[in-house]
Short mmCIF file of C-alpha atoms in Angstrom, two decimals:
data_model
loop_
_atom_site.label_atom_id
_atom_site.label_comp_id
_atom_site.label_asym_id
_atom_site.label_seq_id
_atom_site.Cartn_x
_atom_site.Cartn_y
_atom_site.Cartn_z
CA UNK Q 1 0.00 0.00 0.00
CA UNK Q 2 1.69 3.49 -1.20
CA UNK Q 3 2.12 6.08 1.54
CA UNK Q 4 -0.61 8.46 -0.17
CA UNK Q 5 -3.69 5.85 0.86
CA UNK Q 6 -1.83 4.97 3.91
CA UNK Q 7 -2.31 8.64 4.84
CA UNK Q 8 -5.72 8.78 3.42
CA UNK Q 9 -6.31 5.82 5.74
CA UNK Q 10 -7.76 2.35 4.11
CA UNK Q 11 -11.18 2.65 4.75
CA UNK Q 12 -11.57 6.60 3.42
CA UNK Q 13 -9.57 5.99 -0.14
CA UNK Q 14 -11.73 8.16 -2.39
CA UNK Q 15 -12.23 5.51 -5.10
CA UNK Q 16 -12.12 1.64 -5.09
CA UNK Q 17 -12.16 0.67 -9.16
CA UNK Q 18 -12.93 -3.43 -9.81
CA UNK Q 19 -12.10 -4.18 -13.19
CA UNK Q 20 -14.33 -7.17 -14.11
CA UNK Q 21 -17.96 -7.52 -14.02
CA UNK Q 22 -18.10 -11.02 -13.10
CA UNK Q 23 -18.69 -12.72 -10.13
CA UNK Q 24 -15.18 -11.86 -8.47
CA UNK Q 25 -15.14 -8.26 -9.42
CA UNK Q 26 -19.79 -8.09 -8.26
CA UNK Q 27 -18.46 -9.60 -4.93
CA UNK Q 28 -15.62 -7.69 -4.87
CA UNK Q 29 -17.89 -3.86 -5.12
CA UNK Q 30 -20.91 -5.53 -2.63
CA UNK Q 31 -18.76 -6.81 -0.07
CA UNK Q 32 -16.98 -2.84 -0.08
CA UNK Q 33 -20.37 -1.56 0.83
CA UNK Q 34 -21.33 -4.35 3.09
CA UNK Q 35 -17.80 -3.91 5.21
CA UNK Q 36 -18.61 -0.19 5.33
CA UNK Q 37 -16.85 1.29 2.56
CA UNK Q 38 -17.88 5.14 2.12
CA UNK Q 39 -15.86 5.93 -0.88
CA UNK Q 40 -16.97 5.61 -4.13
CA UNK Q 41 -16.94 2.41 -6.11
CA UNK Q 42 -16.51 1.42 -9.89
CA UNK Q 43 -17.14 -1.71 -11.76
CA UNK Q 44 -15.84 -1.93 -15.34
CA UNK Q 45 -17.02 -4.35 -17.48
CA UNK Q 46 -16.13 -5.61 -20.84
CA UNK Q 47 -19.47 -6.95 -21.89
CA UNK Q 48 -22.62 -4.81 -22.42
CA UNK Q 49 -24.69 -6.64 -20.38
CA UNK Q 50 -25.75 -6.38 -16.81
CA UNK Q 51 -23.34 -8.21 -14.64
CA UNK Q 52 -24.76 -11.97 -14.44
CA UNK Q 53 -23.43 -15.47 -12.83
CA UNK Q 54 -21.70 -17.93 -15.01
CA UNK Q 55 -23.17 -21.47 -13.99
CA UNK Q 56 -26.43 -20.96 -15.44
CA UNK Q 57 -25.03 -20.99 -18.60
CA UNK Q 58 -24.47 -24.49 -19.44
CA UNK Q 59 -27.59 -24.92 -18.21
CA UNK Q 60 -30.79 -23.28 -17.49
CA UNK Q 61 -29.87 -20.34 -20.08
CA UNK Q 62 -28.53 -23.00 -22.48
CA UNK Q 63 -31.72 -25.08 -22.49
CA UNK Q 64 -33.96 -21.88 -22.59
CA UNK Q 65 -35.10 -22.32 -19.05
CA UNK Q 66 -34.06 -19.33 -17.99
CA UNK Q 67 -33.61 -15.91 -20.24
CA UNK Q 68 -30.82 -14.83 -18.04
CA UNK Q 69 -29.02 -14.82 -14.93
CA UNK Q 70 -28.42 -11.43 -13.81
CA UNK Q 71 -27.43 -11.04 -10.03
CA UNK Q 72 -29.69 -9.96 -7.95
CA UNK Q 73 -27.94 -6.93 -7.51
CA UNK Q 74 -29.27 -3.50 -6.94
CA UNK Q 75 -26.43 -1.25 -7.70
CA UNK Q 76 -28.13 1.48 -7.86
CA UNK Q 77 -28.68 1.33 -4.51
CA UNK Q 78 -25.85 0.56 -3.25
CA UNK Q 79 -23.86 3.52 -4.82
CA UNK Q 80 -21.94 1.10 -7.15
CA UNK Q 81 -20.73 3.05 -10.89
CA UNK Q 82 -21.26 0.73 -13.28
CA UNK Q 83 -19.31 1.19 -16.48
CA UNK Q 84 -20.47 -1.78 -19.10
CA UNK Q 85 -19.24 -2.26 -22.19
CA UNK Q 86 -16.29 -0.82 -21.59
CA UNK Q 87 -13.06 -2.94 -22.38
CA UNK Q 88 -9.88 -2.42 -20.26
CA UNK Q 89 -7.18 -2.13 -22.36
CA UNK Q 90 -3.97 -1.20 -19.51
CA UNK Q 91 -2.70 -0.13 -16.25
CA UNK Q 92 -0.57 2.15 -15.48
CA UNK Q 93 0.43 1.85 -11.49
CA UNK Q 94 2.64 5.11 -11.27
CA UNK Q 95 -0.21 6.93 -12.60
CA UNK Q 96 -2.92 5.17 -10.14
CA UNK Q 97 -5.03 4.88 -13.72
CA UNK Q 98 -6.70 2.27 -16.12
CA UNK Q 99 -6.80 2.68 -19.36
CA UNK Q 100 -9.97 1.72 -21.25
CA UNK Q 101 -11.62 2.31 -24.70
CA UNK Q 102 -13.31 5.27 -23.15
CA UNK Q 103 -10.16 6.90 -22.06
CA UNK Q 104 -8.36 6.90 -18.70
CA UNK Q 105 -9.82 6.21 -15.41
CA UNK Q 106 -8.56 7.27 -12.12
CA UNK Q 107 -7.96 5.08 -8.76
CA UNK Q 108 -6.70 5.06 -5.47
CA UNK Q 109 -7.30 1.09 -5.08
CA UNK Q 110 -7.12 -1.18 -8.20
CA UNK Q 111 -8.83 -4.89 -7.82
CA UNK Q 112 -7.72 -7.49 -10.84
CA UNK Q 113 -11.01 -9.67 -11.36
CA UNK Q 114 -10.67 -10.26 -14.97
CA UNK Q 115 -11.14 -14.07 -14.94
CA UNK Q 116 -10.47 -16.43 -17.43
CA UNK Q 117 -10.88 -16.67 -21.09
CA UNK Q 118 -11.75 -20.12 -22.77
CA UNK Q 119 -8.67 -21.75 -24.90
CA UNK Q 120 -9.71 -21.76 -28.67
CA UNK Q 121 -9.02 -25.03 -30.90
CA UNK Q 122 -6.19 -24.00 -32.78
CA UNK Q 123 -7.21 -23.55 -37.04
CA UNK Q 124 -10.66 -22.86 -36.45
CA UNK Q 125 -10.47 -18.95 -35.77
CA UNK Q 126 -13.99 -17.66 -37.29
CA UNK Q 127 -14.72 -21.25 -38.51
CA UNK Q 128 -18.55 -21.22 -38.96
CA UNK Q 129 -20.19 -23.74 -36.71
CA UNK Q 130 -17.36 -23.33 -33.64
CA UNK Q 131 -18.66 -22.51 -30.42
CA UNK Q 132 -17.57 -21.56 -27.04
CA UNK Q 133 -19.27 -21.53 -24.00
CA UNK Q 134 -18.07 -19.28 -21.08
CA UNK Q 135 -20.36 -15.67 -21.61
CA UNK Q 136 -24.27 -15.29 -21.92
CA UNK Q 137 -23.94 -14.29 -25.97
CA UNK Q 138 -22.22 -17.90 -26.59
CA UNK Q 139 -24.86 -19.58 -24.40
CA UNK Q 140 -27.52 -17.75 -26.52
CA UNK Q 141 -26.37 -18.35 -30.00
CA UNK Q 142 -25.70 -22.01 -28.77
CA UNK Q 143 -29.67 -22.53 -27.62
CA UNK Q 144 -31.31 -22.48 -31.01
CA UNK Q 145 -28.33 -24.72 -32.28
CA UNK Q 146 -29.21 -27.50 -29.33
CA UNK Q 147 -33.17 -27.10 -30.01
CA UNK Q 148 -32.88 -27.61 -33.78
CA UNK Q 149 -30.97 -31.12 -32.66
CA UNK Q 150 -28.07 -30.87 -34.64
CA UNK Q 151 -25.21 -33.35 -33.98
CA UNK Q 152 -22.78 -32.23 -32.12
CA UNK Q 153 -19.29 -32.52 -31.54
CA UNK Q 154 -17.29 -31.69 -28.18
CA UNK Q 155 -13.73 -31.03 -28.17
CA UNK Q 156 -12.62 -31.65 -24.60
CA UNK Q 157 -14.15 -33.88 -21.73
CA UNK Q 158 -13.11 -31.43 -18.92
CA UNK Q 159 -15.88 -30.08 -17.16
CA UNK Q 160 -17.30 -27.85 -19.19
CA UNK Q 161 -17.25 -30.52 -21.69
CA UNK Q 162 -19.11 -32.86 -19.90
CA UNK Q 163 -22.01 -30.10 -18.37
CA UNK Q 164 -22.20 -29.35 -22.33
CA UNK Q 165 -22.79 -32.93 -23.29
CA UNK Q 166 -25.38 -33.29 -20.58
CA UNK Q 167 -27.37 -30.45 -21.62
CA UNK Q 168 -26.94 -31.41 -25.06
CA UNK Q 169 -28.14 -35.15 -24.68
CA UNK Q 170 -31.39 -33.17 -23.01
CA UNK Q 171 -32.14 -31.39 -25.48
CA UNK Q 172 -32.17 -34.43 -27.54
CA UNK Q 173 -29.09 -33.80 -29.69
CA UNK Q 174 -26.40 -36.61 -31.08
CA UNK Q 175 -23.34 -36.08 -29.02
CA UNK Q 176 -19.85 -37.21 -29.27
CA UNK Q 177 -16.90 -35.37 -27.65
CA UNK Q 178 -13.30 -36.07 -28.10
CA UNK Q 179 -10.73 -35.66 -25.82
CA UNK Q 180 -6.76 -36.08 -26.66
CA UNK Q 181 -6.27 -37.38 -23.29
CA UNK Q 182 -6.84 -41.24 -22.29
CA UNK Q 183 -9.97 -40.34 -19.95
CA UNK Q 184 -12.28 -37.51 -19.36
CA UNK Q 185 -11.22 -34.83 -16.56
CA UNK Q 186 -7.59 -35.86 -17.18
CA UNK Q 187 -5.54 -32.57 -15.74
CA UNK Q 188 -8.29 -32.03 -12.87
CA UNK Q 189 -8.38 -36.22 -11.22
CA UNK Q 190 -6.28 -39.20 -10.86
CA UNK Q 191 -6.79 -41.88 -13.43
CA UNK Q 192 -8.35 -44.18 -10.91
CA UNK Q 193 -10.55 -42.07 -9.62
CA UNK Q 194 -11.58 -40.99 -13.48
CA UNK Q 195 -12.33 -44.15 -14.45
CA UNK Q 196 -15.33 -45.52 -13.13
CA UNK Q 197 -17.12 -41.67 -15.23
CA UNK Q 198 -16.15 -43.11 -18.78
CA UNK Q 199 -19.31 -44.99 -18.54
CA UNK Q 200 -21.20 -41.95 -17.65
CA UNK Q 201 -20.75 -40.27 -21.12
CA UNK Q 202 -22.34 -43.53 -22.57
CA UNK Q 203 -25.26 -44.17 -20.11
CA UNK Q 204 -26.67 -41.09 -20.96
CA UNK Q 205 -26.16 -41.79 -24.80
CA UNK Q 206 -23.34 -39.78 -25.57
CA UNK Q 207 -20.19 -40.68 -27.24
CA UNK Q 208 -16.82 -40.91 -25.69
CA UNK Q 209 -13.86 -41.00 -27.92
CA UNK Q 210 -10.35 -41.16 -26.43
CA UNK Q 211 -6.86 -40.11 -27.94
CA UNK Q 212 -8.68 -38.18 -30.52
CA UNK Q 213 -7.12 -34.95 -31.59
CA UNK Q 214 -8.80 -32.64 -34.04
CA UNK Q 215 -6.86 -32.43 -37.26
CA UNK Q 216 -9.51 -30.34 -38.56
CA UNK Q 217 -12.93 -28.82 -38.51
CA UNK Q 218 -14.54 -28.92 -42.45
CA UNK Q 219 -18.14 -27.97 -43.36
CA UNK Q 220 -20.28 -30.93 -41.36
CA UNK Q 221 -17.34 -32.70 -39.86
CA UNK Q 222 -14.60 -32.78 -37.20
CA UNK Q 223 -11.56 -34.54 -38.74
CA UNK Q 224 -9.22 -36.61 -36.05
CA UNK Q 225 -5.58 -36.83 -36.46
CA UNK Q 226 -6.44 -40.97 -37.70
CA UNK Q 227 -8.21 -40.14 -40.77
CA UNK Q 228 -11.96 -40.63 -39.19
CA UNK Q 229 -14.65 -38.19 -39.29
CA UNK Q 230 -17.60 -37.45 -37.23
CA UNK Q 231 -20.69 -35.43 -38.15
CA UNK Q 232 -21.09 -32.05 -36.65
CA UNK Q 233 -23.59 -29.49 -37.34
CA UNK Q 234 -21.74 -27.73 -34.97
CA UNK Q 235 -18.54 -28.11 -32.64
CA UNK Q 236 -18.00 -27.03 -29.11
CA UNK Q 237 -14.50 -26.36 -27.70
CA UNK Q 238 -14.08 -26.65 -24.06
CA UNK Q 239 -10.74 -27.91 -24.34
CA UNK Q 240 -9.44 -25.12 -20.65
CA UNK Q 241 -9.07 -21.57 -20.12
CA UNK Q 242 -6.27 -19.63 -19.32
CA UNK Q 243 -6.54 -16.35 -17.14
CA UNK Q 244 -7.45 -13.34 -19.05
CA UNK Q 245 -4.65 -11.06 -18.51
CA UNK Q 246 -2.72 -9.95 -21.54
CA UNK Q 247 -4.27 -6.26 -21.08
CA UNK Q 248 -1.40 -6.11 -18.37
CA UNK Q 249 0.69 -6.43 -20.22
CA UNK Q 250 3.88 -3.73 -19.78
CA UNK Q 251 2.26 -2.42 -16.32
CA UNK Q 252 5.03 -4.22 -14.23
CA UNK Q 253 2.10 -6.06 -12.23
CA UNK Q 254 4.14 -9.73 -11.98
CA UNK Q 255 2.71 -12.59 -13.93
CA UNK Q 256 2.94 -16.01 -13.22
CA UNK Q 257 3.47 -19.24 -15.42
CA UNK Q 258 -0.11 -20.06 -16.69
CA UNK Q 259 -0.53 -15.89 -17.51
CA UNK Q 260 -2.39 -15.57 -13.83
CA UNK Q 261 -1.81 -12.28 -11.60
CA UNK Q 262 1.07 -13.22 -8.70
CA UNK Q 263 -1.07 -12.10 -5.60
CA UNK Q 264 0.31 -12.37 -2.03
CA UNK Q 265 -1.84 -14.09 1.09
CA UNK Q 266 -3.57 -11.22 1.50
CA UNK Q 267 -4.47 -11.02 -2.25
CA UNK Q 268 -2.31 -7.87 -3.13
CA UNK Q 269 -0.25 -7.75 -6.44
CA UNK Q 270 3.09 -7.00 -6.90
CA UNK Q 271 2.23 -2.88 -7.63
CA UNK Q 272 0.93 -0.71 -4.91
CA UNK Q 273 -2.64 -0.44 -4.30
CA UNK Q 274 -3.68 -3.19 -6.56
CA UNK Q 275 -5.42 -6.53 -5.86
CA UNK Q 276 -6.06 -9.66 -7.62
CA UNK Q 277 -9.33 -11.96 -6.86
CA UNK Q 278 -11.03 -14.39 -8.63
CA UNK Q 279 -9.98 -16.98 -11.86
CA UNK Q 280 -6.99 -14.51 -12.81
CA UNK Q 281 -4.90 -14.76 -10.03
CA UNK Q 282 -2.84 -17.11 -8.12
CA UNK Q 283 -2.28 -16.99 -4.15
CA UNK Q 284 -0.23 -19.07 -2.32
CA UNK Q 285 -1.63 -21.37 0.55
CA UNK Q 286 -0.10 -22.13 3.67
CA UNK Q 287 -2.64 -24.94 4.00
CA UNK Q 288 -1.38 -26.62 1.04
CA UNK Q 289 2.30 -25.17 0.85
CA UNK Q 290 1.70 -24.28 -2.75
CA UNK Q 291 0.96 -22.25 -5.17
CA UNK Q 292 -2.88 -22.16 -6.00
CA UNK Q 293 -4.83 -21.02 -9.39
CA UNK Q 294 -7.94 -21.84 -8.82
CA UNK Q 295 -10.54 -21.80 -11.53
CA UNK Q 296 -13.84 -21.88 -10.06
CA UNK Q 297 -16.83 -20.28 -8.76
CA UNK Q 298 -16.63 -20.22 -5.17
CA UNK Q 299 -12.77 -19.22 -5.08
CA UNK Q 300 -14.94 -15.84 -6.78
CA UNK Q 301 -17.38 -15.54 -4.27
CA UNK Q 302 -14.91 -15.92 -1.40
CA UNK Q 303 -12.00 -14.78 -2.15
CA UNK Q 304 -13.75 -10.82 -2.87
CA UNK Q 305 -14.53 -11.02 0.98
CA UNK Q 306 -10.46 -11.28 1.95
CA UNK Q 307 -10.06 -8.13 -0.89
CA UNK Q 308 -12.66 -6.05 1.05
CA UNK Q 309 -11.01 -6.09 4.60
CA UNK Q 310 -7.82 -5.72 2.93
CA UNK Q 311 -9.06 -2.19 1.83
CA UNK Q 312 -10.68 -1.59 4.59
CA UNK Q 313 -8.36 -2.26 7.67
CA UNK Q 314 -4.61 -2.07 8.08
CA UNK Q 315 -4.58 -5.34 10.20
CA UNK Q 316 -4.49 -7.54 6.78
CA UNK Q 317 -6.75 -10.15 6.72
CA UNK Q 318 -5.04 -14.12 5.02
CA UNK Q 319 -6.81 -15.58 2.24
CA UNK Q 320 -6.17 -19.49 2.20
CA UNK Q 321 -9.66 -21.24 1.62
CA UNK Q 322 -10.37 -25.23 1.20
CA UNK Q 323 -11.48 -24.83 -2.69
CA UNK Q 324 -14.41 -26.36 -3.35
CA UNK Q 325 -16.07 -26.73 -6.54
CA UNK Q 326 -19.46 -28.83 -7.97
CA UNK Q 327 -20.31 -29.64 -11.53
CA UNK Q 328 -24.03 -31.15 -12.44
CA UNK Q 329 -23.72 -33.95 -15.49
CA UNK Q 330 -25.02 -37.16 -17.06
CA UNK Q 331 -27.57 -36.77 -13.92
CA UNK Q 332 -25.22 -36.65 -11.30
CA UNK Q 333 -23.99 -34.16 -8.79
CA UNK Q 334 -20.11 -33.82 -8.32
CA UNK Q 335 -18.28 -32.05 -5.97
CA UNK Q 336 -14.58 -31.62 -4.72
CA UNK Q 337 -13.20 -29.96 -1.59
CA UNK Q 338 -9.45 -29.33 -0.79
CA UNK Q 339 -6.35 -30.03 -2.83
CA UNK Q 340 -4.97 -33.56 -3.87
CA UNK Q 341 -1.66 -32.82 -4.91
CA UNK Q 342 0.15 -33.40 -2.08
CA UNK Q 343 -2.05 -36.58 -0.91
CA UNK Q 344 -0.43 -39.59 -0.32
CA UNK Q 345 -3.15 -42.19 0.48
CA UNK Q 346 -6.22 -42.88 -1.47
CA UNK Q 347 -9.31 -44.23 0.48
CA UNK Q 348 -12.82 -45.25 -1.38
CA UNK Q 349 -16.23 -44.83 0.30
CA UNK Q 350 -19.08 -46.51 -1.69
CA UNK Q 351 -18.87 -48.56 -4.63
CA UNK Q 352 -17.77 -46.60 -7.82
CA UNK Q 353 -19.90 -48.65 -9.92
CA UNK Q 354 -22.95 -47.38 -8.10
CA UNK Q 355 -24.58 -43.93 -8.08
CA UNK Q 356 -22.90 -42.08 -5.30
CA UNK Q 357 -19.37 -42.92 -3.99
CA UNK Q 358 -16.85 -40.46 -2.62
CA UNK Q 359 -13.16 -40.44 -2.92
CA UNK Q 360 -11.27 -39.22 0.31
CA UNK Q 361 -7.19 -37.95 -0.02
CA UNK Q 362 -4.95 -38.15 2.72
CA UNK Q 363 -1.75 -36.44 4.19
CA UNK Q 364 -0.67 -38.94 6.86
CA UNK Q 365 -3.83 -39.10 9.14
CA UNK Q 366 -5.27 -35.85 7.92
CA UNK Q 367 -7.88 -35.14 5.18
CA UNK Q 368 -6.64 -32.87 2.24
CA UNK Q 369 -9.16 -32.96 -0.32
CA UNK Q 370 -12.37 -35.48 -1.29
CA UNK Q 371 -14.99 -35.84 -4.23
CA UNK Q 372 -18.02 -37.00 -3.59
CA UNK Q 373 -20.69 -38.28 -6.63
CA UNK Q 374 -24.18 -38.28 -4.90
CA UNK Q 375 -23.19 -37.88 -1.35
CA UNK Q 376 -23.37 -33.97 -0.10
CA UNK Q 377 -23.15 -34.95 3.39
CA UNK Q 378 -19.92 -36.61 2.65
CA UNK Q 379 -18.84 -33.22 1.28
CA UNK Q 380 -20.11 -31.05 3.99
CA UNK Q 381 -18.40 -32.61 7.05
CA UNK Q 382 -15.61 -33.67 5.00
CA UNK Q 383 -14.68 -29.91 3.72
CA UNK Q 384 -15.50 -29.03 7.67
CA UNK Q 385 -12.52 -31.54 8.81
CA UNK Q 386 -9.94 -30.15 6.24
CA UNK Q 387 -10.39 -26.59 7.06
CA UNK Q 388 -9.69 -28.01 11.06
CA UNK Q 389 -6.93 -30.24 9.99
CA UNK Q 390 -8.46 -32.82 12.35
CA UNK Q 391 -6.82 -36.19 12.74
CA UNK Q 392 -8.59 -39.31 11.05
CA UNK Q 393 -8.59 -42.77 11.28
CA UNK Q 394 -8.29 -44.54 7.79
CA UNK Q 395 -10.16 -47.50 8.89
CA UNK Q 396 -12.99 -45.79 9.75
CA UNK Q 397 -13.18 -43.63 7.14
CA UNK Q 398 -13.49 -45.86 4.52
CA UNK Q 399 -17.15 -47.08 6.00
CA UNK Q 400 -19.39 -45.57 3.24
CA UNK Q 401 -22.26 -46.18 5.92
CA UNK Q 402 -20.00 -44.13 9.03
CA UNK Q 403 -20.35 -40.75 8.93
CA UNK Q 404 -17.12 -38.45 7.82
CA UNK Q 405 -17.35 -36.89 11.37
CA UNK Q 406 -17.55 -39.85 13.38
CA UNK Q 407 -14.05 -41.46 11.60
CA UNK Q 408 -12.17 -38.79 13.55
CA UNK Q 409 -8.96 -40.20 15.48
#
């Protein structure tokens, strides 16, 4: 923090600007008013739209159960400037200002909540028929494409992937998605613990197809590097996303490996009076002794909270949650707490063959990370005894019918 706020004092800096109107940079803005923030506060967004949540896409918006998914926000009333529409184009620290299409605008407190920006398929630039899926104008030129029933192809069996398939398959489309890797969610799980969801894809009538790489997209088709092709009225790439950060580039803010913004414990980057939240920065966790980037929705709605008392009080507040994440496909609800990396014991509870099962990781005696398919209580206590760091006994944790709190040591 520079000297000039310092004198100002934290919770009195005239002007708090967010850049990024999703739901990093919306939690970011609310939680400044909710912790008693009096100055003024700016939101700048890139789209046009009113700010809106993410998840719905792939799903209720996709189907055309839902026309949108706005937050329930009422900036108006909470003295929050929005400025939509408006793409940031640079930083310049010494100045205290951000550059946009519009021209410059002033801060005395900068918070990074750009996000992420999907990974395109490489060749297929402009390629009629290519989709994404990661803002509201993708999920809406994507609905009349899944209601007309088109086959469809799906380049990656990630995640997004497989929430696209799902909604795809209920809309009653032909599906097939191919993934280069030898199993669906292959940078996110273990093999083993992969495995027993390859069978997902085809109980719900989908396709799976392994080691496939797209040679190339043609009029109708996906062609794979062997020569086959499969029919595609249209093509959907969820094949990752990568933080979406070049616009920083030459403002000195520090940049990590994968692009993301190098934030400290308390969330601040490496320039004075600027913070990082959300998918486009990395923090590093004592919890895990690592490094995090963590892509996901609830690192967004957390981590804004940490960026708030930051600004707000000189006493600074440490940011080092238990990430926790769901995903809803091939009628099944998935969800992960914690971090397996480190994990070096594997226990099973429940039969993976069967509709709910959950997957514990273990650090010597103590929990570090679980998913659970079907089994929310599982999650619940389990995500409770990681943030504790409470002692477990292996034995009794692998009892699918014991609860997760009652296999303590």
């Amino acid at each position: 923090m520079s000297e000039q706020t310092r004198e100002q004092g934290t919770s009195q800096a005239r002007r708090v600007v967010v850049v990024g109107a999703g739901m990093a940079g919306v939690q970011t803005a609310v939680a400044l008013r909710e912790q008693g923030f009096r100055g003024t506060v700016t939101l700048i967004g890139a789209e046009p739209h009113q700010p809106y949540d993410r998840p719905p896409l792939s799903k209720a918006v996709l189907l055309g159960k839902a026309e949108g998914s706005a937050f329930d926000v009422d900036f108006e009333a909470l003295g929050i400037e929005l400025l939509l529409g408006r793409e940031a184009l640079g930083v310049r620290p010494g100045e205290h200002e951000v550059d946009t299409e519009a021209g410059p605008v002033p801060y005395d407190v900068l918070v990074l909540a750009t996000g992420a920006e999907p990974i395109r398929l490489p060749g297929t630039e402009g390629v009629p028929g290519v989709h994404l899926l990661r803002t509201l104008d993708d999920a809406e030129r994507l609905r009349p494409v899944l209601a007309r029933q088109h086959d469809i192809v799906v380049v990656g069996a990630g995640w997004i992937g497989a929430e696209f398939a799902t909604a795809a398959r209920e809309a009653g489309c032909a599906v097939t998605v191919v993934e280069a890797a030898d199993r669906p969610l292959a940078g996110a799980l273990p093999a083993e613990v992969a495995a027993p969801m390859v069978s997902w894809y085809a109980d719900s009538g989908a396709v799976l197809r392994t080691h496939a790489r797209v040679e190339r997209v043609e009029p109708g088709a996906v062609v794979l590097d062997d020569g086959s092709r499969v029919p595609a009225g249209a093509v959907v790439v969820g094949i990752g996303a990568r933080p979406a950060t070049a616009w920083l580039a030459g403002s000195g803010i520090e940049l990590g490996a994968h692009g993301e913004v190098v934030a400290d414990e308390h969330l601040r980057t490496s320039a004075p009076d600027v913070y990082a939240v959300g998918d486009c920065a990395s923090f590093p966790s004592r919890r895990y002794g690592e490094r995090l980037l963590v892509h996901h929705w609830d690192n967004a709605l957390q981590g804004p909270r940490t960026v708030a008392a930051n600004i707000m009080d000189e006493t600074p507040a440490v940011y080092d949650p238990v990430p926790y994440f769901w995903s809803e496909q091939f009628g099944r609800f998935v969800q992960y707490a914690g971090h397996h990396g480190a994990a070096d014991r594997t226990l099973w509870r429940g039969d993976p063959a069967g509709p709910a099962w959950t997957v514990c990781w273990l650090k010597e005696d103590r929990l570090v990370a679980l998913l659970a398919v079907g089994r929310p209580r599982d999650l619940a206590q389990g995500r409770r005894l990681i943030e504790a760091g409470t002692p477990m006994r292996p034995e009794l944790l692998a009892d699918p019918a014991r609860p997760l709190k009652n296999a303590t040591a």
